[in-house]
Amino acid sequence: TGKVFFEVNNKRTIDEIIMYDLTGGIVYKSNAISDDVIDISNLSDGMYLLQLRFENDFLTKKIIKQE
């Protein structure tokens, strides 16, 4: 569907979301988090790194997009 859905344990507040391609380039960045979904329909198929940044911590997950 071109969307990434995520849920954060303990309902921690996400300060910023950044998605990187495998060369380290930023392909998505937002600090206006209103939903638990990211639209990645404009990205090419491939592997990406999704980083959720919190006040004193961050979480990075691998995302594989396939159509």
PDB file of C-alpha atoms in Angstrom:
ATOM      1  CA  THR A   1       0.000   0.000   0.000  1.00  0.00           C
ATOM      2  CA  GLY A   2       3.003   2.293   0.189  1.00  0.00           C
ATOM      3  CA  LYS A   3       2.527   2.998   3.885  1.00  0.00           C
ATOM      4  CA  VAL A   4       4.502   2.074   7.000  1.00  0.00           C
ATOM      5  CA  PHE A   5       2.504   1.541  10.175  1.00  0.00           C
ATOM      6  CA  PHE A   6       4.208   1.506  13.548  1.00  0.00           C
ATOM      7  CA  GLU A   7       3.339   1.329  17.218  1.00  0.00           C
ATOM      8  CA  VAL A   8       5.573   2.449  20.064  1.00  0.00           C
ATOM      9  CA  ASN A   9       5.526   0.525  23.343  1.00  0.00           C
ATOM     10  CA  ASN A  10       4.680   2.489  26.479  1.00  0.00           C
ATOM     11  CA  LYS A  11       3.222   5.220  24.243  1.00  0.00           C
ATOM     12  CA  ARG A  12       6.450   7.221  24.331  1.00  0.00           C
ATOM     13  CA  THR A  13       6.329  10.523  22.505  1.00  0.00           C
ATOM     14  CA  ILE A  14       8.124  10.489  19.165  1.00  0.00           C
ATOM     15  CA  ASP A  15      10.044  13.727  18.609  1.00  0.00           C
ATOM     16  CA  GLU A  16      11.206  13.025  15.060  1.00  0.00           C
ATOM     17  CA  ILE A  17      10.988  10.383  12.340  1.00  0.00           C
ATOM     18  CA  ILE A  18      13.780   9.998   9.800  1.00  0.00           C
ATOM     19  CA  MET A  19      14.017   7.427   7.008  1.00  0.00           C
ATOM     20  CA  TYR A  20      17.359   6.800   5.284  1.00  0.00           C
ATOM     21  CA  ASP A  21      18.268   4.960   2.120  1.00  0.00           C
ATOM     22  CA  LEU A  22      21.234   2.578   2.281  1.00  0.00           C
ATOM     23  CA  THR A  23      23.681   5.275   1.182  1.00  0.00           C
ATOM     24  CA  GLY A  24      22.756   7.310   4.281  1.00  0.00           C
ATOM     25  CA  GLY A  25      20.687   9.860   2.407  1.00  0.00           C
ATOM     26  CA  ILE A  26      17.553  11.149   4.102  1.00  0.00           C
ATOM     27  CA  VAL A  27      14.454  10.231   2.076  1.00  0.00           C
ATOM     28  CA  TYR A  28      11.846  11.212   4.699  1.00  0.00           C
ATOM     29  CA  LYS A  29      11.959  13.463   7.750  1.00  0.00           C
ATOM     30  CA  SER A  30       9.203  14.750   9.983  1.00  0.00           C
ATOM     31  CA  ASN A  31       8.878  16.223  13.433  1.00  0.00           C
ATOM     32  CA  ALA A  32       5.154  16.828  13.055  1.00  0.00           C
ATOM     33  CA  ILE A  33       3.981  13.395  14.166  1.00  0.00           C
ATOM     34  CA  SER A  34       0.208  13.152  14.187  1.00  0.00           C
ATOM     35  CA  ASP A  35      -0.324   9.538  13.128  1.00  0.00           C
ATOM     36  CA  ASP A  36       1.381   6.182  13.444  1.00  0.00           C
ATOM     37  CA  VAL A  37       1.713   5.877   9.673  1.00  0.00           C
ATOM     38  CA  ILE A  38       4.177   7.113   7.046  1.00  0.00           C
ATOM     39  CA  ASP A  39       3.346   7.330   3.341  1.00  0.00           C
ATOM     40  CA  ILE A  40       6.306   5.940   1.357  1.00  0.00           C
ATOM     41  CA  SER A  41       4.476   5.423  -1.939  1.00  0.00           C
ATOM     42  CA  ASN A  42       6.845   7.899  -3.625  1.00  0.00           C
ATOM     43  CA  LEU A  43       9.942   5.828  -2.729  1.00  0.00           C
ATOM     44  CA  SER A  44      11.483   3.199  -4.990  1.00  0.00           C
ATOM     45  CA  ASP A  45      11.430  -0.462  -4.010  1.00  0.00           C
ATOM     46  CA  GLY A  46      14.332  -1.367  -1.766  1.00  0.00           C
ATOM     47  CA  MET A  47      15.624  -1.383   1.789  1.00  0.00           C
ATOM     48  CA  TYR A  48      15.466   1.644   4.090  1.00  0.00           C
ATOM     49  CA  LEU A  49      16.261   2.433   7.717  1.00  0.00           C
ATOM     50  CA  LEU A  50      13.486   4.001   9.784  1.00  0.00           C
ATOM     51  CA  GLN A  51      14.643   5.903  12.846  1.00  0.00           C
ATOM     52  CA  LEU A  52      12.231   7.035  15.569  1.00  0.00           C
ATOM     53  CA  ARG A  53      13.777   9.644  17.855  1.00  0.00           C
ATOM     54  CA  PHE A  54      12.553  10.170  21.402  1.00  0.00           C
ATOM     55  CA  GLU A  55      13.620  12.667  24.064  1.00  0.00           C
ATOM     56  CA  ASN A  56      16.698  10.716  25.216  1.00  0.00           C
ATOM     57  CA  ASP A  57      16.738   7.695  22.935  1.00  0.00           C
ATOM     58  CA  PHE A  58      16.152   6.422  19.401  1.00  0.00           C
ATOM     59  CA  LEU A  59      15.017   3.224  17.706  1.00  0.00           C
ATOM     60  CA  THR A  60      16.127   2.115  14.231  1.00  0.00           C
ATOM     61  CA  LYS A  61      14.321  -0.538  12.161  1.00  0.00           C
ATOM     62  CA  LYS A  62      14.950  -1.971   8.704  1.00  0.00           C
ATOM     63  CA  ILE A  63      12.107  -1.440   6.218  1.00  0.00           C
ATOM     64  CA  ILE A  64      11.839  -3.321   2.913  1.00  0.00           C
ATOM     65  CA  LYS A  65       9.533  -1.801   0.320  1.00  0.00           C
ATOM     66  CA  GLN A  66       8.186  -4.079  -2.428  1.00  0.00           C
ATOM     67  CA  GLU A  67       5.344  -3.405  -4.827  1.00  0.00           C
TER      68      GLU A  67
END
